[in-house]
Coordinates of C-alpha atoms and ligand atoms in Angstrom, one line a residue:
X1 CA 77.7 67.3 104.5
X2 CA 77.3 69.7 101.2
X3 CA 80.3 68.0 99.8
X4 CA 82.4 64.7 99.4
X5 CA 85.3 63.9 97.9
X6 CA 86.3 60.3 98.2
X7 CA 89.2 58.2 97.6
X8 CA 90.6 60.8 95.0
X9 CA 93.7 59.5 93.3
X10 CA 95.1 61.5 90.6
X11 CA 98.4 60.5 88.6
X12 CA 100.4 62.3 85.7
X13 CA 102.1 59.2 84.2
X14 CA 104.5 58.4 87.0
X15 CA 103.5 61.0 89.2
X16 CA 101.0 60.7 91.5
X17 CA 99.3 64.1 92.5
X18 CA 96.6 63.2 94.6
X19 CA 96.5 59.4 96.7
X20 CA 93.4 58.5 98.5
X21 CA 92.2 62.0 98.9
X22 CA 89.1 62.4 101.4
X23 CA 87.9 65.4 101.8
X24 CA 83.9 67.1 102.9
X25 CA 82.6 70.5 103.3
X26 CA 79.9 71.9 104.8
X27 CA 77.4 74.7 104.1
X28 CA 78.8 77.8 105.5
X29 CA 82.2 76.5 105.7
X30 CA 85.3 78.3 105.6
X31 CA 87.7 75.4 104.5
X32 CA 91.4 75.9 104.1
X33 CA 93.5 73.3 102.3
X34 CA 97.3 73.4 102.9
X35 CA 100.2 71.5 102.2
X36 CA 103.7 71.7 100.7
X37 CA 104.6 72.7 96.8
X38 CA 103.2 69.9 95.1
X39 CA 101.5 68.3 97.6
X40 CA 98.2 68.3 95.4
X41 CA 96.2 71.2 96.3
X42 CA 95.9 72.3 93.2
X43 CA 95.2 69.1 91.8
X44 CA 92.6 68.1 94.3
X45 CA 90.8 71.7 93.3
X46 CA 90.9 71.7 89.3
X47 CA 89.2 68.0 89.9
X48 CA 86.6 69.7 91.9
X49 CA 85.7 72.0 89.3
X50 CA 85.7 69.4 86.5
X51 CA 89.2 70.8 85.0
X52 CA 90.6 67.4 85.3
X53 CA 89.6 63.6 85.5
X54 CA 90.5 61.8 88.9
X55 CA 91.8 58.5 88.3
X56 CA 89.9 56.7 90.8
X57 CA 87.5 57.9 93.5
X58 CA 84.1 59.6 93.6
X59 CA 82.5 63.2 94.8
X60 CA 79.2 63.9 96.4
X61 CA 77.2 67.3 96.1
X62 CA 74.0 67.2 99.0
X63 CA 74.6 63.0 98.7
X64 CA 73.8 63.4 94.7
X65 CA 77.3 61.6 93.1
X66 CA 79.0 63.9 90.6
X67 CA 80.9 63.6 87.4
X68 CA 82.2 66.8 85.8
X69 CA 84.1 67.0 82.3
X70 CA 84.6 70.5 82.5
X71 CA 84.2 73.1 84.6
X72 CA 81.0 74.4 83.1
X73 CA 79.4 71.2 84.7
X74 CA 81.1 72.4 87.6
X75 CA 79.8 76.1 87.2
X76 CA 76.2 74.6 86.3
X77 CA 76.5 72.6 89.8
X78 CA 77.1 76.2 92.0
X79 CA 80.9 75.4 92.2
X80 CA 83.5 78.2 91.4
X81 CA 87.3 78.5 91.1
X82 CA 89.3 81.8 91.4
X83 CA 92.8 80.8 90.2
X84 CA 96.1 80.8 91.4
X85 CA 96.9 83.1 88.3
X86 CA 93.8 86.1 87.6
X87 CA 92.4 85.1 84.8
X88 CA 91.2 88.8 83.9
X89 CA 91.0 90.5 80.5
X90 CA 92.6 93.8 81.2
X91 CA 91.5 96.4 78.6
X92 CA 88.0 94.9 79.6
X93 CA 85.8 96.9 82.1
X94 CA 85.4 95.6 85.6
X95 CA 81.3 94.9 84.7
X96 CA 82.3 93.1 81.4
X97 CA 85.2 91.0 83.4
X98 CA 82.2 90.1 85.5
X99 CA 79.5 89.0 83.3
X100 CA 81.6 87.7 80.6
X101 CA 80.2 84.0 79.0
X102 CA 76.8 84.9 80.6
X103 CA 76.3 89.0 79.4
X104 CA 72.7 90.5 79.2
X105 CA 72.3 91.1 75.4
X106 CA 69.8 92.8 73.5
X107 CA 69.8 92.5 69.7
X108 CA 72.8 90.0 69.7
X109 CA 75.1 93.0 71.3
X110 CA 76.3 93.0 74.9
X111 CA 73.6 95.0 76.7
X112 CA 76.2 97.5 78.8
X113 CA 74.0 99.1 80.7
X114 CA 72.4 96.0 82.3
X115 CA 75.9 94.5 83.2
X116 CA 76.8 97.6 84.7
X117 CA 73.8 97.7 86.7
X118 CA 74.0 94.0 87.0
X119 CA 77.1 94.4 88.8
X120 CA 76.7 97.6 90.9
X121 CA 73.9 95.5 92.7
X122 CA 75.8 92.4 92.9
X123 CA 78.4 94.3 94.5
X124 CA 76.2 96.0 96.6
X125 CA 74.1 92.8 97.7
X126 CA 77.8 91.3 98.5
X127 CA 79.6 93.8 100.2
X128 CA 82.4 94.0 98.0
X129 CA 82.8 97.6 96.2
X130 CA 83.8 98.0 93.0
X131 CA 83.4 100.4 90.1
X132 CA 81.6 98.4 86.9
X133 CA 83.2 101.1 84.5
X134 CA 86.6 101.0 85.4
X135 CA 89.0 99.1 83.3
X136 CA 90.6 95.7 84.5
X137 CA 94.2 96.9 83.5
X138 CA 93.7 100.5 85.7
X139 CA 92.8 98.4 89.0
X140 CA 94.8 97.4 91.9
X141 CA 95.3 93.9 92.6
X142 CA 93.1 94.1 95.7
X143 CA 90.4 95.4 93.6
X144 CA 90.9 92.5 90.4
X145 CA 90.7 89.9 93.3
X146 CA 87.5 91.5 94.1
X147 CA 86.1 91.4 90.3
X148 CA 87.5 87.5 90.3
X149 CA 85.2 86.6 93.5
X150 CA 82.6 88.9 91.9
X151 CA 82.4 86.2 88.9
X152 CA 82.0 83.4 90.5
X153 CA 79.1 84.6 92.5
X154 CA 77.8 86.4 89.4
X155 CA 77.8 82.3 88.1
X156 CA 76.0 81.5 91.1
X157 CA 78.6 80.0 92.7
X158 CA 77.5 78.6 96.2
X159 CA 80.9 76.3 96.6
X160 CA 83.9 78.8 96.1
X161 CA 87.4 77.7 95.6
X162 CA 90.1 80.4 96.2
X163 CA 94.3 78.6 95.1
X164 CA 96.3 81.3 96.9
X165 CA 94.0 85.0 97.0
X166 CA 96.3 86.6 99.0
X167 CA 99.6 86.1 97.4
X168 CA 100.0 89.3 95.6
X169 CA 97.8 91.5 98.2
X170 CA 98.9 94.3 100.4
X171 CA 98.5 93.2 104.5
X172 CA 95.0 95.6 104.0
X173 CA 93.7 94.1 101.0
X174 CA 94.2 90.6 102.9
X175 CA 92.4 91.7 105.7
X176 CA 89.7 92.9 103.6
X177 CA 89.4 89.6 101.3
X178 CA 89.1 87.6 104.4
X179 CA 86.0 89.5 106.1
X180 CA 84.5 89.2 102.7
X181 CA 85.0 86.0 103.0
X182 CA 83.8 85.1 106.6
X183 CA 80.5 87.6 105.6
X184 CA 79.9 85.5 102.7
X185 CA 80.5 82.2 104.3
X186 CA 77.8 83.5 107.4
X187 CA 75.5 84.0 104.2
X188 CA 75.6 80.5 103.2
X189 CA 78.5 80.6 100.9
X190 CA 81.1 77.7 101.8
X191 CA 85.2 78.2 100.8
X192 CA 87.7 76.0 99.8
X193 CA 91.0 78.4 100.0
X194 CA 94.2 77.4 99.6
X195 CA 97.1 79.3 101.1
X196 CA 100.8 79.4 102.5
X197 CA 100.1 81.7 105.1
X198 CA 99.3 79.6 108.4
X199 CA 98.1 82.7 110.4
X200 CA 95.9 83.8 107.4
X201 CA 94.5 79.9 107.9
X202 CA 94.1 80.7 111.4
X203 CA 92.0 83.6 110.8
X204 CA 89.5 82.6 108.6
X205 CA 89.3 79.0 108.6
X206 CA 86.7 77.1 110.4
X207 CA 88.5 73.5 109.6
X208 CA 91.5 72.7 108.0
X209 CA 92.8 69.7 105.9
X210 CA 96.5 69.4 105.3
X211 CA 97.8 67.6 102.2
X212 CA 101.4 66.1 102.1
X213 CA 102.8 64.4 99.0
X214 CA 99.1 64.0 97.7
X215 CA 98.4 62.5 101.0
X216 CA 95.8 63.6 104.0
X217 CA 98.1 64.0 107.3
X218 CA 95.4 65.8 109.1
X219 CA 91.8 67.5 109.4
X220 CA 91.3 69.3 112.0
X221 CA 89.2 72.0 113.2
X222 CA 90.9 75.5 113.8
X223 CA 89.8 75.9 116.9
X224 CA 91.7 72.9 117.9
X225 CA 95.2 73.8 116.5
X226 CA 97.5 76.6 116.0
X227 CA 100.5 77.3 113.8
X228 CA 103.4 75.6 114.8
X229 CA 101.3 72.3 115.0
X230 CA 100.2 72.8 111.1
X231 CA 104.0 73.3 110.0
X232 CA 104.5 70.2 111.7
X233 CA 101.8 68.6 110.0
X234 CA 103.0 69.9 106.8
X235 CA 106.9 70.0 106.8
X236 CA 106.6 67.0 109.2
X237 CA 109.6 68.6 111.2
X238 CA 110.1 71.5 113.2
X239 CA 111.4 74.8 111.6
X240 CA 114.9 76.7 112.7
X241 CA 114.8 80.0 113.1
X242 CA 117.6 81.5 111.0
X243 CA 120.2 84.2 112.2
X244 CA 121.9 87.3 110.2
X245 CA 125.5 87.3 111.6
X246 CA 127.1 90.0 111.8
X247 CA 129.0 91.8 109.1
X248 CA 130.5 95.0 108.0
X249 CA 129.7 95.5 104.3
X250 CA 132.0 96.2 101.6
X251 CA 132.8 98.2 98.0
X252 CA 129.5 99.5 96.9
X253 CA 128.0 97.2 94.2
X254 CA 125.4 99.2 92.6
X255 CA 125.3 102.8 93.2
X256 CA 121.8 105.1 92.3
X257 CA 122.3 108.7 91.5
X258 CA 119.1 110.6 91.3
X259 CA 117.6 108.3 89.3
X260 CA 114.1 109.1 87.8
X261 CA 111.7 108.1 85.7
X262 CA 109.0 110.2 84.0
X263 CA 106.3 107.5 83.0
X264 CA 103.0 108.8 81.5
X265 CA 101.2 110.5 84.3
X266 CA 101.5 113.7 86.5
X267 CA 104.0 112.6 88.8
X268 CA 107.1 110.8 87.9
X269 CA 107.4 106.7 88.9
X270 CA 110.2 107.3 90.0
X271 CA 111.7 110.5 91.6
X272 CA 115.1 110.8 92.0
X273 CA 116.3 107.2 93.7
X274 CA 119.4 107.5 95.5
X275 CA 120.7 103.8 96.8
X276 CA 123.5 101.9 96.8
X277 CA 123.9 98.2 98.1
X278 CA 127.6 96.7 98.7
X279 CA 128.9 93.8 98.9
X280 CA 127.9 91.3 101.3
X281 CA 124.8 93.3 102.3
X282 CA 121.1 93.3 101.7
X283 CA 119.6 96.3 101.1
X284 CA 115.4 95.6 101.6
X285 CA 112.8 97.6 100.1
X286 CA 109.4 97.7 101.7
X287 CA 106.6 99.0 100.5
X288 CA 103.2 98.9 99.3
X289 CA 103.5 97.1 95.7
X290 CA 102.8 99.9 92.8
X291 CA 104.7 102.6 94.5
X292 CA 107.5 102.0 91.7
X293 CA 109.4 99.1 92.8
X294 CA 109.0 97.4 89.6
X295 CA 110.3 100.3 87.5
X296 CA 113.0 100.2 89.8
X297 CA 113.8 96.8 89.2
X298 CA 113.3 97.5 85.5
X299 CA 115.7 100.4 85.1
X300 CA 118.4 98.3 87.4
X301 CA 117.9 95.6 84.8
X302 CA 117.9 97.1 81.5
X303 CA 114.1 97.2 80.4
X304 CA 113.4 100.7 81.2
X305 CA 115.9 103.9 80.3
X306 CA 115.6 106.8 83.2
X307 CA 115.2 110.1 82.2
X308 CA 117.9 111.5 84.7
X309 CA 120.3 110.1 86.9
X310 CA 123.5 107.8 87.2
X311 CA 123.7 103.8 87.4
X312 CA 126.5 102.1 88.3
X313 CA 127.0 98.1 88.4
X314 CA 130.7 97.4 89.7
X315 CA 132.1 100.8 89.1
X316 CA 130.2 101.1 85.8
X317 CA 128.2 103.1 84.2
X318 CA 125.1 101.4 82.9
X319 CA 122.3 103.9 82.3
X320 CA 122.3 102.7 78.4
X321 CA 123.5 99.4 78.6
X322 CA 121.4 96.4 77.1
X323 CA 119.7 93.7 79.4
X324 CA 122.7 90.9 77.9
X325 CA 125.3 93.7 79.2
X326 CA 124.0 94.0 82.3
X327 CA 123.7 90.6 83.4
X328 CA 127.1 90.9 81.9
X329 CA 128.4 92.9 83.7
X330 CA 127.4 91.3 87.3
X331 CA 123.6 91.1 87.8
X332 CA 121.5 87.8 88.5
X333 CA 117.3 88.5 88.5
X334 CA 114.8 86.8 90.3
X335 CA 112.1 88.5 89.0
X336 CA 108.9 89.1 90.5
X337 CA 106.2 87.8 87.6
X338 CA 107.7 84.1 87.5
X339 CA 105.2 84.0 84.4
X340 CA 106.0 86.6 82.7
X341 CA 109.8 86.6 82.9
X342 CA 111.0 83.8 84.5
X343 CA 110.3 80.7 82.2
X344 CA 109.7 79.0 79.4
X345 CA 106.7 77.1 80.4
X346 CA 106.7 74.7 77.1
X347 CA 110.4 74.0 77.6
X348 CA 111.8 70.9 80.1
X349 CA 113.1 71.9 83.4
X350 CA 116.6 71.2 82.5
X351 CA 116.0 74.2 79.7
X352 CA 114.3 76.4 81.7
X353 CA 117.6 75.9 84.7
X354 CA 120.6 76.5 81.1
X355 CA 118.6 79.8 80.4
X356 CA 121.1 82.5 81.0
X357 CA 123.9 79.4 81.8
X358 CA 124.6 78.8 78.0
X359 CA 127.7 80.2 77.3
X360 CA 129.3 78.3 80.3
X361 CA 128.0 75.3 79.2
X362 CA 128.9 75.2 75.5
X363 CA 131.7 74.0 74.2
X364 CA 132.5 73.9 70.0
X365 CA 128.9 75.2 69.7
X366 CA 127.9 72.1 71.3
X367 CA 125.4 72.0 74.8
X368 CA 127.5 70.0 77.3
X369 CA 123.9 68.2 78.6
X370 CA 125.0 65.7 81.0
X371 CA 126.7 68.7 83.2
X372 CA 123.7 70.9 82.4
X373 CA 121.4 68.1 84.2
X374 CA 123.8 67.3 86.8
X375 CA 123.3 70.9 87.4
X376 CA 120.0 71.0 88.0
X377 CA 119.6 67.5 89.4
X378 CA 121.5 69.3 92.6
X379 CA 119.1 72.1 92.8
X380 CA 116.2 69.6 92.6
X381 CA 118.5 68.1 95.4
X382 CA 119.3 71.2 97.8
X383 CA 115.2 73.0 97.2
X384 CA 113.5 70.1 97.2
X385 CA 111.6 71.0 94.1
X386 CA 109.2 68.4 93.3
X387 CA 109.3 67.6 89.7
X388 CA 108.3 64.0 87.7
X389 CA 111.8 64.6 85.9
X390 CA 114.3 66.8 84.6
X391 CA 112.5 66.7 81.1
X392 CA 108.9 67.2 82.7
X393 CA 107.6 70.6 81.2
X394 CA 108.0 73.7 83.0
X395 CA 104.2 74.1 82.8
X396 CA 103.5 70.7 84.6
X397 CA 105.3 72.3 87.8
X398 CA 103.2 73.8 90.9
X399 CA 103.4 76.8 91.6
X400 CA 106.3 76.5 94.0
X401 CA 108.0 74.0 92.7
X402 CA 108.2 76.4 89.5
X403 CA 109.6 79.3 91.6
X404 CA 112.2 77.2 93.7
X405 CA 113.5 76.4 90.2
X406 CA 114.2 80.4 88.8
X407 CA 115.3 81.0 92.3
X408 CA 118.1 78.2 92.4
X409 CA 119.2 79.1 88.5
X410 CA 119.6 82.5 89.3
X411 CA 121.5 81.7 92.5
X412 CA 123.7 79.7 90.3
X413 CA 125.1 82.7 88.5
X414 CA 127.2 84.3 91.9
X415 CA 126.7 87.1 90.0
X416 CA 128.5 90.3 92.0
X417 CA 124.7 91.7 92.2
X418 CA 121.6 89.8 92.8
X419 CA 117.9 91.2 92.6
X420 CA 115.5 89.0 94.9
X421 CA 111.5 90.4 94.0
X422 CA 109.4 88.4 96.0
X423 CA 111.9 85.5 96.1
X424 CA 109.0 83.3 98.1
X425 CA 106.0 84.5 96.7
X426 CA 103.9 80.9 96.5
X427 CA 106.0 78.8 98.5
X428 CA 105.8 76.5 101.9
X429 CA 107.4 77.4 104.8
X430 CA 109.9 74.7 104.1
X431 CA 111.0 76.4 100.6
X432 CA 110.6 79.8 102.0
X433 CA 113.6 78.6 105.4
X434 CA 115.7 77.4 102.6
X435 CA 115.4 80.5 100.3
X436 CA 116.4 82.3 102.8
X437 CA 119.1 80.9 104.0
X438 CA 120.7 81.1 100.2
X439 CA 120.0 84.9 100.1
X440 CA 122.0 84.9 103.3
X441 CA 124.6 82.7 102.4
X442 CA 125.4 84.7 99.2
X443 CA 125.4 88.0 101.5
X444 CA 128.1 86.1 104.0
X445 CA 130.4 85.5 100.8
X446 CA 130.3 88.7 99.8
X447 CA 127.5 89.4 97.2
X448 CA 125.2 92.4 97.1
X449 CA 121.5 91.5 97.2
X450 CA 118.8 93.7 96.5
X451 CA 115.4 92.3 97.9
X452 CA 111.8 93.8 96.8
X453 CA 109.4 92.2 99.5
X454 CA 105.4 93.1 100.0
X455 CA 106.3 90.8 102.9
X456 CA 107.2 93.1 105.5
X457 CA 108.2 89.9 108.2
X458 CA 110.9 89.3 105.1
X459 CA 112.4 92.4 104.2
X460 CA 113.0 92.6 108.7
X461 CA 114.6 89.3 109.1
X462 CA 116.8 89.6 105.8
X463 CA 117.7 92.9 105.3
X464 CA 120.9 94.7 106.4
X465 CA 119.5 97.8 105.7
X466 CA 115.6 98.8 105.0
X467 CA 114.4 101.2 102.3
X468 CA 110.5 102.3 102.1
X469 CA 109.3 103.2 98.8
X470 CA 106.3 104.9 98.7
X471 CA 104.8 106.9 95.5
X472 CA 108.2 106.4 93.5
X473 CA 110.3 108.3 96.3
X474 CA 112.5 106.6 99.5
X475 CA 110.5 108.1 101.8
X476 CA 112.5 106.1 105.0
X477 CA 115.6 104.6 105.7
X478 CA 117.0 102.3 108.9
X479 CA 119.3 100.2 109.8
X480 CA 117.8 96.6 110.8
X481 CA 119.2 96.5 114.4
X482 CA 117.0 100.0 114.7
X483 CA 114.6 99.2 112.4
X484 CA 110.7 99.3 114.2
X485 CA 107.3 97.6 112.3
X486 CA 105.5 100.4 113.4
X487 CA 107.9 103.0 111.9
X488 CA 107.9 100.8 108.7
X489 CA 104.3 100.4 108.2
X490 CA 104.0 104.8 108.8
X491 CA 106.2 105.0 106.4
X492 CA 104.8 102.5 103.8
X493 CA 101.4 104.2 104.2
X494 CA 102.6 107.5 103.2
X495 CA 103.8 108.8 106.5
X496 CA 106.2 111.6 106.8
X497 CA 109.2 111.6 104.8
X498 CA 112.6 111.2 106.4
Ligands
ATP501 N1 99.5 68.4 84.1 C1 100.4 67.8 84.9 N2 101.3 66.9 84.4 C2 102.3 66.3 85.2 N3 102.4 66.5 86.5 C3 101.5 67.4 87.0 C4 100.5 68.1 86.3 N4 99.8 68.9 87.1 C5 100.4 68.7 88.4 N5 101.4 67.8 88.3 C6 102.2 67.4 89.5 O1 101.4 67.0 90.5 C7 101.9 67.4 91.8 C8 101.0 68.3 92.6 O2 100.8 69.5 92.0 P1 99.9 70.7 92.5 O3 99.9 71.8 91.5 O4 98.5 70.1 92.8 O5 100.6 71.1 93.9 P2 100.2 72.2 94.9 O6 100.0 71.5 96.2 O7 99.1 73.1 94.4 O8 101.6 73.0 95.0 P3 101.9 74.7 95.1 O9 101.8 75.0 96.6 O10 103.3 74.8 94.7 O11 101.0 75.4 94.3 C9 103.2 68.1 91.4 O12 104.3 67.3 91.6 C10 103.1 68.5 90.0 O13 104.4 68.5 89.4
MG502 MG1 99.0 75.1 93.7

C-alpha cells in the first residue's frame, strides 16, 4: 500500500468531521471518495495534505509514518491538492500560474523563458495541452483545471488529490479531465478525487470509499458496484424519482425584447434575447457555460445595463432600475458563484439566511432575532444542511451545506420571479432530490422560475420549456414533452439555428 490513513478523527469543537477514518491507496490508483455534504471529504483531504491537524489517528507513506504541519511538508512528500475553489491568479500567465513558489530565476528575476519552456514540456510529457503565454483570466475553465493539475505535477506530485474537478466543466471538458486522469494514473500517478457525480465515479475510479457523517460505510472496488448501490451507501435510502405535473402556464412574469449587450469584443454577448417565462413555468436554459448566460442573468438582475432592448418584471419596465428595485419589484437570485455573490463567509449562518429578509424582520429599527433563527432553524430542518449551529460561520460550512443555505433563503422570498444558476452545483444526490422538488413546488403555486443549468439531465427533467444559448444568441427552442438530448446537445454545440 503507498498510503494509510488510520483511525482519523477530526473535530471542530462540537463537531466531529471525520470519526475513525481508514482509508489506503495504492500506486496507480484511481481513488474516488464520496459521501453526503459534510460528510468529511474535505476534511479527510486538507488532513492529507497537512492543511489541518487530525485529532487522533496516524498516516503512512510506503510504511514511513507521517506528520505534516502544512502542506509544504505535504508537497515535499509528492502529495498534491487541487481545490474545490481554483486557486489561480488570473492576470497571471498560464506558465507563471504553473511554476509559481518554485520559478526558474536568474539574477533574482523570474526567468520567463525557462518557465515557459518548463511548462510547454511538462505539458507535453503529460498529455495535457496548454498555452504557457496565455493569461489565466482569458482561459476557459476546462483549460484552468488543466493549469491546476499542471502544478501539482510541476511540484512533483506523485499522490494527487482532486475535491470536486468537474463541477464547473462542460460534459467534454469532463471527459477530457478523466482520460488525463486514467493516463496519468497508468503512469504511476495515484488519485484521490472527490465527486458528486456517481457515473463520473464509475468511470474512472478503480476503488471507491464512501464517507457518511464522517464515517466509512463502505470500500469497495468499482468493478464490484454500480450506481444505485453507492446512493444507497451514501443517502442510506433509496431515491424517488420526481414528476412535473401537468400545467398550463400563466401571465407572463418577465418578458425580453431584443435585448443586447455589446461587451468589449467583436460580437455582442448578448444579441438580441427574446424570452419570456410566466407564471408557474420553468423556462431552462442549456448551454455550454460562457456563451452569455451570465450576462443574461446579470442584465435580468440589475448589474449590467443593455445597450438595446426592453425588460419587463411584472408588467414593468426595468431596463434602468437598481439591483434593490428589482428584487423589489419581484425577483429572488440564486446566483451561480455562491462565493462571489451569495454570502458573507465571516458572518453566522443566521446572518447570511436575514440577508435580503431585513426589512421583514425589523421592527422599531430593531432585528426581530428569535423569528430570524426560527427561520433558518426550519431550513436547516427541511435541506438538511449540516451546520455545528446557527452562529457557526458561513466559512466553516462545506461546500453543500453552504449552497443548500442561499438556495433555501432565496426560496424564502416567494418572490413572483426566481432565477435558479446552477441551483445544485456541489451537492449530494439527496440535496440535489430536494432542490428540486422546491423549484417545482414554487412552479405548481404559481411562480416563474428561470433555471441556468450546464447540467443538461437538469434543465430536461425541470424545465417546462428549453432554451439553448449558444454564442449570446437562442439558437433553439422546445417544449419539454418534445424536447430530444440529441437535438439539445446539436444545438449547444453550435448547430443550426432554429
Ligand atoms: N474549520 C471548520 N470549523 C468548524 N466546522 C468545520 C470546519 N471545517 C469543516 N467543518 C465541518 O465539518 C463537516 C465536514 O465538512 P467537509 O467540508 O469535510 O464536508 P464534505 O464532505 O467535503 O462536504 P461537501 O460535499 O459539501 O463539500 C461539516 O459539518 C463542516 O461544517
Ligand atoms: Mg467538500
Amino acid at each position: 500500500m503507498l498510503l494509510q490513513m488510520k483511525g482519523i478523527t477530526k473535530a471542530y469543537g462540537g463537531v466531529i468531521a471525520n470519526k475513525h477514518v481508514d482509508f489506503s491507496l495504492k500506486k496507480g490508483e484511481v481513488h474516488a471518495l464520496v459521501g453526503e455534504n459534510g460528510a468529511g471529504k474535505t476534511t479527510l483531504m486538507r488532513i492529507l495534505y497537512g492543511m489541518e491537524t487530525p485529532t487522533d489517528g496516524s498516516i503512512t507513506l510506503n510504511g514511513k509514518p507521517l506528520q505534516f504541519s502544512s502542506p509544504a511538508d505535504a508537497i515535499a512528500n509528492g502529495i498534491g491538492m487541487v481545490h474545490q475553489h481554483f486557486m489561480l491568479y488570473p492576470s497571471f500567465t498560464i506558465a507563471e500560474n504553473i511554476v509559481i513558489g518554485r520559478e526558474p530565476r536568474r539574477f533574482g528575476f523570474i526567468n520567463q523563458f525557462r518557465a515557459i519552456s518548463e511548462v510547454a514540456e511538462l505539458s507535453r510529457q503529460y498529455g495535457m495541452p496548454v498555452d504557457p503565454r496565455r493569461v489565466i483570466g482569458d482561459c476557459s475553465l476546462g483549460v484552468q483545471q488543466r493549469v491546476e493539475i499542471l502544478k501539482v505535477l510541476h511540484q512533483g506530485a506523485e499522490i494527487i488529490i482532486l475535491d470536486e474537478p468537474t463541477g464547473v466543466l462542460t460534459p467534454l471538458e469532463v471527459k477530457e479531465l478523466l482520460e488525463s486522469v486514467r493516463r496519468l494514473a497508468r503512469s504511476g500517478k495515484s488519485f484521490i478525487i472527490i465527486t458528486h457525480k456517481l457515473q463520473e465515479v464509475m468511470d474512472v475510479a478503480d476503488r471507491i470509499t464512501v464517507l457518511r457523517d464522517g464515517e466509512v460505510t463502505g470500500a469497495v472496488d468499482a468493478s464490484g458496484t454500480n450506481v444505485d448501490e453507492l446512493s444507497r451507501l451514501m443517502v442510506g435510502r433509496d431515491l424517488v424519482n420526481l414528476q412535473r405535473k401537468e400545467q398550463t402556464p400563466g401571465q407572463p412574469i418577465l418578458e425580453l425584447e431584443g435585448i443586447t449587450l455589446a461587451g468589449s469584443g467583436s460580437k455582442p454577448v448578448l444579441d438580441h434575447i427574446n424570452l419570456s417565462v410566466h407564471a408557474g413555468e420553468i423556462v431552462g436554459i442549456a448551454g455550454i457555460s460562457g456563451n452569455g448566460q451570465s450576462e443574461l442573468l446579470q442584465v435580468i438582475s440589475g448589474l449590467a445595463k443593455p445597450d438595446a432592448g426592453a425588460l419587463r418584471l411584472q408588467g414593468k419596465d426595468i431596463k434602468d432600475a437598481s439591483v434593490r428595485q428589482i428584487r423589489e419589484q419581484g425577483l429572488a437570485h440564486i446566483p451561480e458563484d455562491r462565493y462571489q455573490w451569495g454570502v458573507a463567509k465571516e458572518a453566522t449562518v443566521a446572518d447570511n439566511g436575514l440577508m435580503g429578509h431585513t426589512d421583514r424582520y425589523t421592527k422599531y429599527g430593531l432585528i426581530k432575532g428569535g423569528k430570524v433563527r426560527e427561520m433558518v432553524r426550519g431550513w436547516v430542518e427541511r435541506f438538511s444542511i449540516k451546520t455545528g449551529s446557527l452562529d457557526t460561520k458561513a466559512q466553516h460550512l462545506s461546500g453543500g451545506n453552504l449552497q443548500k443555505l442561499i438556495v433555501a433563503r432565496e426560496l424564502e422570498h416567494r418572490s413572483p420571479f426566481l432565477i435558479a444558476a446552477e441551483p445544485t452545483r456541489g451537492v449530494d444526490v439527496g440535496a440535489m432530490e430536494v432542490i428540486h422538488g422546491e423549484l417545482l413546488k414554487r412552479r405548481d403555486d404559481g411562480g416563474a422560475v428561470l433555471l441556468v443549468s450546464s447540467e443538461l439531465t437538469e434543465v430536461l427533467k425541470l424545465s417546462d420549456r428549453i432554451l439553448v444559448m449558444y454564442e449570446g444568441r437562442i439558437v433553439g427552442e422546445t417544449r419539454a414533452e418534445e424536447a430530444s438530448e440529441e437535438r439539445i446537445s446539436l444545438w449547444m454545440a453550435g448547430g443550426k439555428r432554429q
